[in-house]
PDB file of C-alpha atoms and ligand atoms in Angstrom:
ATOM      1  CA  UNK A 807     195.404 197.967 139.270  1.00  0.00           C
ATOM      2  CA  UNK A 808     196.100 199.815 142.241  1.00  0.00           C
ATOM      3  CA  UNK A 809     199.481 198.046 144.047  1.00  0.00           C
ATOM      4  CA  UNK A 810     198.105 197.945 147.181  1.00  0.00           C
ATOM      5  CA  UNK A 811     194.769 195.597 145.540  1.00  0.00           C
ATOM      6  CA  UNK A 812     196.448 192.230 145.753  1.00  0.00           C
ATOM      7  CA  UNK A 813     195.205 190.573 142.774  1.00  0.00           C
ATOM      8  CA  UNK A 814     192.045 188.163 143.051  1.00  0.00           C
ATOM      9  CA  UNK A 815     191.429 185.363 140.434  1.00  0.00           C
ATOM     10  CA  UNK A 816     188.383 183.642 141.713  1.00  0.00           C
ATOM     11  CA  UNK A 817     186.964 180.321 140.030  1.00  0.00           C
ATOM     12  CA  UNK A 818     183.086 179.915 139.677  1.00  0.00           C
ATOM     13  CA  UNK A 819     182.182 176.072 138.846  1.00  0.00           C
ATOM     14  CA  UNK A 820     178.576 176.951 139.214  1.00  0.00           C
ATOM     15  CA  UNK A 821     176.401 173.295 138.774  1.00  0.00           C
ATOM     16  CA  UNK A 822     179.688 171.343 137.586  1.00  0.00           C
ATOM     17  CA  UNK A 823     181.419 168.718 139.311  1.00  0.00           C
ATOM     18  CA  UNK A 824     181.047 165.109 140.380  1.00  0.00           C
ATOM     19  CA  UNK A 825     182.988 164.026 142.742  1.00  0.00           C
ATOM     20  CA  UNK A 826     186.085 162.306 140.807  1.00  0.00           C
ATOM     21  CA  UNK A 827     186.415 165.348 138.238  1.00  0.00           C
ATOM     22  CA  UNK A 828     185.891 168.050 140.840  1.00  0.00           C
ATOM     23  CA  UNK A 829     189.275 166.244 142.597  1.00  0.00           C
ATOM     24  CA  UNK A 830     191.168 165.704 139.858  1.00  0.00           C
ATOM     25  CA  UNK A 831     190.719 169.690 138.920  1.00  0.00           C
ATOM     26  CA  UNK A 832     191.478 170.942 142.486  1.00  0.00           C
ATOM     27  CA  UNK A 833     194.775 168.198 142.058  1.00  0.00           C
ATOM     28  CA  UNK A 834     195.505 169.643 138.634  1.00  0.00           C
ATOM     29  CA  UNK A 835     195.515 173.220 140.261  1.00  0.00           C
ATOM     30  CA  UNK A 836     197.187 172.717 143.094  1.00  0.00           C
ATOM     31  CA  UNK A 837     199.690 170.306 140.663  1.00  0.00           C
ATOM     32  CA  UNK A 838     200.266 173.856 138.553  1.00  0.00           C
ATOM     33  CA  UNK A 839     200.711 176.201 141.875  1.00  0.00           C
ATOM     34  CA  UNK A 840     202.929 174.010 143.219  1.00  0.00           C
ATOM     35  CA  UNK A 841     205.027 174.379 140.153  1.00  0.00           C
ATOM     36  CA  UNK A 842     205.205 177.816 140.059  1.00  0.00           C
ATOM     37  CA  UNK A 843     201.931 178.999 137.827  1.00  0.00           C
ATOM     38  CA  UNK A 844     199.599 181.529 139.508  1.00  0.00           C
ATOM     39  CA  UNK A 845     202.363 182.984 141.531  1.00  0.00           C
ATOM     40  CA  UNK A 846     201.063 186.405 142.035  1.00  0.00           C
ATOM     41  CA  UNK A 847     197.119 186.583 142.883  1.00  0.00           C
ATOM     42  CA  UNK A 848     195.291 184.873 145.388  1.00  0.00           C
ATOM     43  CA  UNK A 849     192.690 182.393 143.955  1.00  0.00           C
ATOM     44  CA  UNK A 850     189.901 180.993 144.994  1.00  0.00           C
ATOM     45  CA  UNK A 851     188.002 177.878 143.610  1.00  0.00           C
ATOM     46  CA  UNK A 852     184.266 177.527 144.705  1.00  0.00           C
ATOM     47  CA  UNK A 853     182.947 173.773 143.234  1.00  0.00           C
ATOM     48  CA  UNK A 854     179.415 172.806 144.096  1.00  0.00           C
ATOM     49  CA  UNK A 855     178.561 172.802 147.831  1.00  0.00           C
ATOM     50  CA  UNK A 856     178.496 168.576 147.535  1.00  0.00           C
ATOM     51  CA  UNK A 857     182.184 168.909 146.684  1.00  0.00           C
ATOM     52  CA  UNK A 858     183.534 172.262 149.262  1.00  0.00           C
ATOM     53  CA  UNK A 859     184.690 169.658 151.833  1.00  0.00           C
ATOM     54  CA  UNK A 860     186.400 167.141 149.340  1.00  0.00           C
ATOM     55  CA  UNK A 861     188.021 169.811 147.472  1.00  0.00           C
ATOM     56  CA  UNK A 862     188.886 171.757 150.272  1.00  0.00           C
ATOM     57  CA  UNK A 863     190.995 168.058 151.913  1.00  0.00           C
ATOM     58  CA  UNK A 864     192.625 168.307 148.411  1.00  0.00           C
ATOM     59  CA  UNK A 865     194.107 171.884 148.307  1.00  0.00           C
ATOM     60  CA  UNK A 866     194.519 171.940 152.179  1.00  0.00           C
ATOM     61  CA  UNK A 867     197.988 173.313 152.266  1.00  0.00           C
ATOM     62  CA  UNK A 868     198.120 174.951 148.921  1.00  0.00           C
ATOM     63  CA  UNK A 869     197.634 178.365 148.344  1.00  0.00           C
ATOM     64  CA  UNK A 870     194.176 177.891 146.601  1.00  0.00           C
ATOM     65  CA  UNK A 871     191.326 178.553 148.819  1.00  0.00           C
ATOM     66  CA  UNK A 872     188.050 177.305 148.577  1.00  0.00           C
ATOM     67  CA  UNK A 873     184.814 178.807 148.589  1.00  0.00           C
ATOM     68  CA  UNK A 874     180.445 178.673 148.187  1.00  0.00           C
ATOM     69  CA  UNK A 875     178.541 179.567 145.355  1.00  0.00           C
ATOM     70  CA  UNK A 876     175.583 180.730 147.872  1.00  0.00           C
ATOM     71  CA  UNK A 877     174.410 180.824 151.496  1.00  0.00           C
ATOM     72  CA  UNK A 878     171.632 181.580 153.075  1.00  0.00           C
ATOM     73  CA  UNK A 879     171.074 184.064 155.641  1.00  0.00           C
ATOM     74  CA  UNK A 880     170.157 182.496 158.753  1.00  0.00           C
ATOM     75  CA  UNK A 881     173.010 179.872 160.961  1.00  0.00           C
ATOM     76  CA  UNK A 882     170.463 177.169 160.705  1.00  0.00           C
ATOM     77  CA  UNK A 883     167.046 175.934 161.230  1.00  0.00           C
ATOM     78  CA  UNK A 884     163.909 174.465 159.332  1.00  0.00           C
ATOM     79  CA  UNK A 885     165.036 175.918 155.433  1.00  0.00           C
ATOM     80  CA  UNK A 886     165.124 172.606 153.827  1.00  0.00           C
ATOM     81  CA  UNK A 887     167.729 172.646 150.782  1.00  0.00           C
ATOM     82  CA  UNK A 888     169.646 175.472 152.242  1.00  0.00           C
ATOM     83  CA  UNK A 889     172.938 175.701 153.805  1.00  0.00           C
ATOM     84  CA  UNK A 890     174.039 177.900 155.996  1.00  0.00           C
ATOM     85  CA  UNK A 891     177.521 180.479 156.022  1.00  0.00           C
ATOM     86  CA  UNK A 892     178.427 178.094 159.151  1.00  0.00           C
ATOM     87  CA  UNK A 893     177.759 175.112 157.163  1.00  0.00           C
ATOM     88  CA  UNK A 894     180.541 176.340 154.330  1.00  0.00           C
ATOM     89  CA  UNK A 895     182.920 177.491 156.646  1.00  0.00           C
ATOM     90  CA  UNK A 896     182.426 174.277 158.669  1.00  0.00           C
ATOM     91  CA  UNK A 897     182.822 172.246 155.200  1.00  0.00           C
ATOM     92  CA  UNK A 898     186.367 173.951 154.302  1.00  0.00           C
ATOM     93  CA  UNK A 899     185.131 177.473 152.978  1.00  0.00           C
ATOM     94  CA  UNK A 900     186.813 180.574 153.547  1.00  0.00           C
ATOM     95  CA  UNK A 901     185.053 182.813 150.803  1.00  0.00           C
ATOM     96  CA  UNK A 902     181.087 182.803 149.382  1.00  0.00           C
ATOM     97  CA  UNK A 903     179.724 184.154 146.678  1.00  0.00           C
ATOM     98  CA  UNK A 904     176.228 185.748 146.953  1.00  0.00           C
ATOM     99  CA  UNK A 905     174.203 188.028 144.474  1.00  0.00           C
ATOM    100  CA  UNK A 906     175.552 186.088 141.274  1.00  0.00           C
ATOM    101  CA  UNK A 907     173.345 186.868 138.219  1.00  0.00           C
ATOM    102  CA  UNK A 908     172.157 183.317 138.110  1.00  0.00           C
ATOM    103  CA  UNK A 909     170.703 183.201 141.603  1.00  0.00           C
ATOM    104  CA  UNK A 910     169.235 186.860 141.154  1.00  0.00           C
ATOM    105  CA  UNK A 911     167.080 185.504 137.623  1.00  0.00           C
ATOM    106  CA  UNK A 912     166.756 181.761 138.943  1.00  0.00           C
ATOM    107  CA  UNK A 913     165.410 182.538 142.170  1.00  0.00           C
ATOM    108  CA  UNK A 914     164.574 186.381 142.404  1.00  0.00           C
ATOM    109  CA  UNK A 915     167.566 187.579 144.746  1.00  0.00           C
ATOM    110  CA  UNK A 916     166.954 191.054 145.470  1.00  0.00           C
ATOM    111  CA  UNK A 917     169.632 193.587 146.694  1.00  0.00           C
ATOM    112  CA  UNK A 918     168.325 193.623 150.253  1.00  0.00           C
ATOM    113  CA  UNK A 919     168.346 189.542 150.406  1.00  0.00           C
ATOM    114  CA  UNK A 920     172.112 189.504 148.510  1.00  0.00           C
ATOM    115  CA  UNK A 921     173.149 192.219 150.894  1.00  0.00           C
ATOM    116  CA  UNK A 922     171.708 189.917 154.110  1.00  0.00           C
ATOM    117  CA  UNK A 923     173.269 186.790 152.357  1.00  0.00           C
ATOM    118  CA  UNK A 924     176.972 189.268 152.989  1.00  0.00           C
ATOM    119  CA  UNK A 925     176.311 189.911 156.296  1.00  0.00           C
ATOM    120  CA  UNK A 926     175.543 186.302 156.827  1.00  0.00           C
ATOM    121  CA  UNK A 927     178.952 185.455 155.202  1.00  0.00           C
ATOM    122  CA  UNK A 928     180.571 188.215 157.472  1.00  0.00           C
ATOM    123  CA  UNK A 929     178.901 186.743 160.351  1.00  0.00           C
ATOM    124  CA  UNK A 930     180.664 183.000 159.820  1.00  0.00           C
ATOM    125  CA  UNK A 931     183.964 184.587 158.689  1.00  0.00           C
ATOM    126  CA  UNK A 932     183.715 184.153 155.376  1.00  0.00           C
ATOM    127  CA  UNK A 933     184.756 186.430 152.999  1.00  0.00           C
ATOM    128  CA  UNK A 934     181.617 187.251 150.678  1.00  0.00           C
ATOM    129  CA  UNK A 935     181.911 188.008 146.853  1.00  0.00           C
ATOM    130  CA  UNK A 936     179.225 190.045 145.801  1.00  0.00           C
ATOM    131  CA  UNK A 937     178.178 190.016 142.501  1.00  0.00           C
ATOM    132  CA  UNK A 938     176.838 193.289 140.367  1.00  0.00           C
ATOM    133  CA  UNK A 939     175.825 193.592 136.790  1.00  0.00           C
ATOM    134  CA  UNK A 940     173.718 195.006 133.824  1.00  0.00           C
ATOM    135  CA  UNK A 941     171.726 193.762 131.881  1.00  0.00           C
ATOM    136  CA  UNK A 942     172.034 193.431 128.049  1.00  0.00           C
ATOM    137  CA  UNK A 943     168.299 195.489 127.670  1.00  0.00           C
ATOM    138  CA  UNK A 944     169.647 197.795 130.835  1.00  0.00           C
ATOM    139  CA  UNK A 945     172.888 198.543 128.351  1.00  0.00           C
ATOM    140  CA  UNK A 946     171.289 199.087 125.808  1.00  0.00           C
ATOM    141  CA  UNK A 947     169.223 201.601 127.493  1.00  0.00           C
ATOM    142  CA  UNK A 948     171.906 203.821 128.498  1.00  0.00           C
ATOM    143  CA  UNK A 949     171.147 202.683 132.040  1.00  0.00           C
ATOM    144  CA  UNK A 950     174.275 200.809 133.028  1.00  0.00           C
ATOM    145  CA  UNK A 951     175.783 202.878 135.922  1.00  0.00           C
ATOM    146  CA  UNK A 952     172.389 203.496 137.089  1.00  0.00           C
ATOM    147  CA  UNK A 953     171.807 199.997 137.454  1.00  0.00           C
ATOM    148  CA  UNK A 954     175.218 198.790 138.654  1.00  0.00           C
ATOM    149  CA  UNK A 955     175.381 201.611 141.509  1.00  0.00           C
ATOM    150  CA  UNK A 956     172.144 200.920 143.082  1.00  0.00           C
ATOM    151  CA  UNK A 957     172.781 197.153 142.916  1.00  0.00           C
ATOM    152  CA  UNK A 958     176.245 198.088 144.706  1.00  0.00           C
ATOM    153  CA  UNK A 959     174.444 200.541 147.259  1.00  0.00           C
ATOM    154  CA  UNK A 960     171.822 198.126 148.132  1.00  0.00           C
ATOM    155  CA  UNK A 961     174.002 194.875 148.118  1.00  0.00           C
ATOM    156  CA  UNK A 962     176.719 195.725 150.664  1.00  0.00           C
ATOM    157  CA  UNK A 963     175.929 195.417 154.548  1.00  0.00           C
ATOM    158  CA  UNK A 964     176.536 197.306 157.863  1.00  0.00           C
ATOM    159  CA  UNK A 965     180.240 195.850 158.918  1.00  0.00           C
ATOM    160  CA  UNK A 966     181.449 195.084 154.978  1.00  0.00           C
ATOM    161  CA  UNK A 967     184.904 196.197 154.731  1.00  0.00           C
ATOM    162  CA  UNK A 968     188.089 195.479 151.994  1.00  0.00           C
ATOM    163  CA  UNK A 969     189.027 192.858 154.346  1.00  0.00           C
ATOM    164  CA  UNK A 970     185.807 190.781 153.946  1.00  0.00           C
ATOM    165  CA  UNK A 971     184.251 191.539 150.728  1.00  0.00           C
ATOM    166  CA  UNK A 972     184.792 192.194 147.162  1.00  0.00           C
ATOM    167  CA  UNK A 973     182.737 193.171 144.627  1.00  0.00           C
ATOM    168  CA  UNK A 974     182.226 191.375 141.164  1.00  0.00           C
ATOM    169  CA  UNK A 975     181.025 193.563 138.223  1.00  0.00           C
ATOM    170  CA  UNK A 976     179.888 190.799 136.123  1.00  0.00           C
ATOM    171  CA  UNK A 977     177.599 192.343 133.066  1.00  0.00           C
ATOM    172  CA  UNK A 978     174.859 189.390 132.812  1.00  0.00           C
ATOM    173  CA  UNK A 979     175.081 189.685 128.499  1.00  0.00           C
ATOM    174  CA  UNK A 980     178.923 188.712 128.921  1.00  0.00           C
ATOM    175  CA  UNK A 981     178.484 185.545 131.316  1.00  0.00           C
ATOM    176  CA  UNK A 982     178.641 182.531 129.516  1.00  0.00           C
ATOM    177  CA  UNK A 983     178.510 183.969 125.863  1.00  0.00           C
ATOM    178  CA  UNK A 984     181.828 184.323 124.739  1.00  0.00           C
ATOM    179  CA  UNK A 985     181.255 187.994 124.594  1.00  0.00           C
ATOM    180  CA  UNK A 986     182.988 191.181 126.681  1.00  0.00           C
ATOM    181  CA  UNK A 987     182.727 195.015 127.194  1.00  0.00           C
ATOM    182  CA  UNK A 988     185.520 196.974 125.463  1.00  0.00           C
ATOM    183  CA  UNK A 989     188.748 197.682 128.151  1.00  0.00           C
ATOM    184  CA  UNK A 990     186.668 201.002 127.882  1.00  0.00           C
ATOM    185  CA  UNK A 991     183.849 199.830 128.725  1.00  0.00           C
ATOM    186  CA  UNK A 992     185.213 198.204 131.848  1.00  0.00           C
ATOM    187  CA  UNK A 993     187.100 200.695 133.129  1.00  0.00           C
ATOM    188  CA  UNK A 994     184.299 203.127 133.152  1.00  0.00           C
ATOM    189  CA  UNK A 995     182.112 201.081 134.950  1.00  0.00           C
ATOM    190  CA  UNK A 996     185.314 199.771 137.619  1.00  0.00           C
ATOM    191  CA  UNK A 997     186.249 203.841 137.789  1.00  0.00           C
ATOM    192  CA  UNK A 998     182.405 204.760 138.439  1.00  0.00           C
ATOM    193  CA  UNK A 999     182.289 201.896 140.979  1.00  0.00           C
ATOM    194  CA  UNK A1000     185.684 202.668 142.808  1.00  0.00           C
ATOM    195  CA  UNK A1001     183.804 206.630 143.528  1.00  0.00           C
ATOM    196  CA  UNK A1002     180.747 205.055 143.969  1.00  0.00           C
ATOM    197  CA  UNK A1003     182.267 203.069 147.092  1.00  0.00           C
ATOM    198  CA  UNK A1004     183.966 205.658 148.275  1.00  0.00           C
ATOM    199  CA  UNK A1005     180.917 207.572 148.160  1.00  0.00           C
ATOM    200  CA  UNK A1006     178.940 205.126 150.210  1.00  0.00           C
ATOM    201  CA  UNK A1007     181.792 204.484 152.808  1.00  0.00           C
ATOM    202  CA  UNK A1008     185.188 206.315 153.290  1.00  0.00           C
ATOM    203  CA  UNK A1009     187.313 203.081 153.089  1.00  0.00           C
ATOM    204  CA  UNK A1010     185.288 200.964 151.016  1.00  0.00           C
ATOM    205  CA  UNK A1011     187.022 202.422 147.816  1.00  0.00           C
ATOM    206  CA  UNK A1012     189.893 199.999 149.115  1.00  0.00           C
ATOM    207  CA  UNK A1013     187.635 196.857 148.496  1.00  0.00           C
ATOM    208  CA  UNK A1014     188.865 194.659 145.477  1.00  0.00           C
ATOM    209  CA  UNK A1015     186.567 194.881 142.092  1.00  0.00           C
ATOM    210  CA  UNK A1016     186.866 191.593 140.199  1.00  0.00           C
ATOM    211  CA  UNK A1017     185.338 191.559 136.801  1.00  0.00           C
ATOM    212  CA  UNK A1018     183.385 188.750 135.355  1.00  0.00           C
ATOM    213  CA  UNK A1019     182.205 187.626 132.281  1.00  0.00           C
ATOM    214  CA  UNK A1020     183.883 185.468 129.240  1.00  0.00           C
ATOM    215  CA  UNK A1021     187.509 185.753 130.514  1.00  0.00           C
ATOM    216  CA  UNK A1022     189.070 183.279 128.821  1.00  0.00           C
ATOM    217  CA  UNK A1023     193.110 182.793 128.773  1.00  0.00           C
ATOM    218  CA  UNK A1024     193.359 185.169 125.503  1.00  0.00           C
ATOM    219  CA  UNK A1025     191.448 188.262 126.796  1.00  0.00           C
ATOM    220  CA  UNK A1026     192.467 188.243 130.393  1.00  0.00           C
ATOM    221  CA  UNK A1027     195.584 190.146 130.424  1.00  0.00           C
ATOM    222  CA  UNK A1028     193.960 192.885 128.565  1.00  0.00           C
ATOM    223  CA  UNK A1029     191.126 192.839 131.133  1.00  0.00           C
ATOM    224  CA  UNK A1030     192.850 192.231 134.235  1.00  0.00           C
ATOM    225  CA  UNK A1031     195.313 195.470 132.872  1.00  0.00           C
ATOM    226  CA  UNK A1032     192.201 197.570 132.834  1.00  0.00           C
ATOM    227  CA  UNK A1033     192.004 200.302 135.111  1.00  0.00           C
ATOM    228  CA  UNK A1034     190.189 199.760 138.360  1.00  0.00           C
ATOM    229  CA  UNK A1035     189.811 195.638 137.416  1.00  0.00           C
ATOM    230  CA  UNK A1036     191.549 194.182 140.933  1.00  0.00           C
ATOM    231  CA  UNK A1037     191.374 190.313 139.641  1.00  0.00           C
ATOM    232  CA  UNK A1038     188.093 188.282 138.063  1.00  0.00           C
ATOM    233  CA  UNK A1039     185.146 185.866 138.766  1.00  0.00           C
ATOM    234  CA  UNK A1040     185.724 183.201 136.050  1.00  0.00           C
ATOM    235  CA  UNK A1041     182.863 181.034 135.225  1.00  0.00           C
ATOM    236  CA  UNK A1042     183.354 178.003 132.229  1.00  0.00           C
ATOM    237  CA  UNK A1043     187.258 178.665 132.131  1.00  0.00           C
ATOM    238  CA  UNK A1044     187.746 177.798 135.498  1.00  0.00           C
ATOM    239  CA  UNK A1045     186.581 174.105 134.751  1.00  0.00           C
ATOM    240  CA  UNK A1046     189.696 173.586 132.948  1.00  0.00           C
ATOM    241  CA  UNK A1047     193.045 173.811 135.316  1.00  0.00           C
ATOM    242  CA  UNK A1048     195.066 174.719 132.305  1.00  0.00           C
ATOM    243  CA  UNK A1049     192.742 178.025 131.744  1.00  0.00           C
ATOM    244  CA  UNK A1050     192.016 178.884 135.186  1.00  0.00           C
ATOM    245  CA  UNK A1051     196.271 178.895 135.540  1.00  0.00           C
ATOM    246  CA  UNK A1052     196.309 180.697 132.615  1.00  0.00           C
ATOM    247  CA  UNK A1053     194.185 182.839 133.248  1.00  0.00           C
ATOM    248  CA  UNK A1054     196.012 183.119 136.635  1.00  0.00           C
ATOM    249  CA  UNK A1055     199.704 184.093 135.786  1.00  0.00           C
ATOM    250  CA  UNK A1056     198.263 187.040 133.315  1.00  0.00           C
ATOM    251  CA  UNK A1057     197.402 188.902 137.029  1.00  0.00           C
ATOM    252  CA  UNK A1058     199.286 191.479 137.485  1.00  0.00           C
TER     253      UNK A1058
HETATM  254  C1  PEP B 178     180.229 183.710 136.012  1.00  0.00           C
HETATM  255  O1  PEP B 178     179.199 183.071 135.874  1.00  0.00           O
HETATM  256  O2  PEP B 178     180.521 184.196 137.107  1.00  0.00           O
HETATM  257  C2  PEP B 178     181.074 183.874 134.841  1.00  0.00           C
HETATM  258  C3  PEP B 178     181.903 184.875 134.840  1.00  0.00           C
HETATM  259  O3  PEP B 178     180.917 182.960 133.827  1.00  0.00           O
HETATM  260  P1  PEP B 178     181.764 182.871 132.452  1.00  0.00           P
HETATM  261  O4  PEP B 178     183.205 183.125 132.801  1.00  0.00           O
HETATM  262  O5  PEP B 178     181.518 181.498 131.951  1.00  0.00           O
HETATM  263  O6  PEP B 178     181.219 183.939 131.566  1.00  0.00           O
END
């Protein structure tokens, strides 16, 4: 990782957490940072959007900021369900996540809507994770970079900057299966990424690349070492404290 690429270890509780266990997580975590674990990267926990508010009263004063899974892209009005950047910032969020895998299959995100759901994020001042990945087929077909660079062109808005986004290159076959690209493998697709921002934006080569997908405690310091790989977006380990810190202190 490039020194001046402050570390990012960012935890993903997706559709996990009642009230009393989402608590007693954000306690455990801010229990374990207070004691010294997790001392180099920031992190970022983003529970359910029922929880933001509780679990942002718990870690208020910690270093452990708190952020949504998803926003929508206007400030308000008749979208029943929905909830707006405002709304998250307004319930304790500093950071969103938009473009994850699962919202992209489960409710046909495109690249211009995930890119709208960043500027949205920008808009409230929330930082806005955006998420990137192949497909296992897509891999298969040799089409990887392909895929991953147009998602990454067509994701990023007008006004995105290091300072308010960061991109996660989370291959969909590696989320929630236990299974990872080779360090190779990721570096490759961080390096082509890194040029690929550049490319798009003088300046946007400084934005953070998190990768995502299986990191568990016993892989991440081999992943987080790869070149290009700024931090991760950590999905079922970050349910557990003792993972997530673990995870955590292998940041460079
Ligand atoms: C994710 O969904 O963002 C993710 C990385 O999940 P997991 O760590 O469980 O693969």
């Amino acid at each position: 990782m490039d020194s001046r690429r402050r570390a990012l270890i960012a935890g993903n509780w997706k559709m996990n957490g009642l009230r009393a266990p989402a608590l007693a997580l954000a306690r455990a975590l801010a229990a374990g940072v207070a004691g010294g674990r997790a001392a180099r990267p920031e992190l970022v926990v983003c529970p359910p959007a029922t929880v933001i508010a509780a679990v942002a009263e718990a870690l208020a004063g910690t270093r452990i900021a708190v952020g949504g899974q998803d926003c929508h892209v206007g400030a308000s009005g008749a979208h029943t369900g929905d909830l707006s950047a405002e709304m998250l910032a307004d319930a304790g969020a500093s950071v969103v996540i938009v473009g994850h895998s699962e919202r992209r299959a489960d409710h046909g995100e495109t690249d211009q809507l995930v890119a709208a759901k960043a500027a949205a994020a920008h808009r409230a001042g929330l930082a806005a994770i955006v998420c990137i990945g192949e497909t296992e087929a897509e891999r298969d077909r040799g089409r990887t970079l392909a895929v991953v660079g147009g998602q990454l062109a067509g994701s990023l808005p007008a006004g995105a900057g290091p300072a308010n986004t960061v991109i996660a290159y989370e291959p969909v076959w590696a989320i929630g299966t236990g299974r990872t690209p080779t360090l190779a493998e990721v570096a490759e697709v961080h390096g082509f990424l890194r040029e690929r921002l550049k490319a798009l934006q003088p300046g946007w080569e400084e934005m953070r690349i998190l990768y995502g997908g299986s990191v568990k405690p016993d892989n991440a310091r081999a992943l987080l070492a790869a070149a290009n790989v700024d931090g991760a977006l950590v999905g079922g380990a970050s349910l557990k404290a003792e993972d997530f810190l673990a995870i955590a202190d292998s940041a460079l």
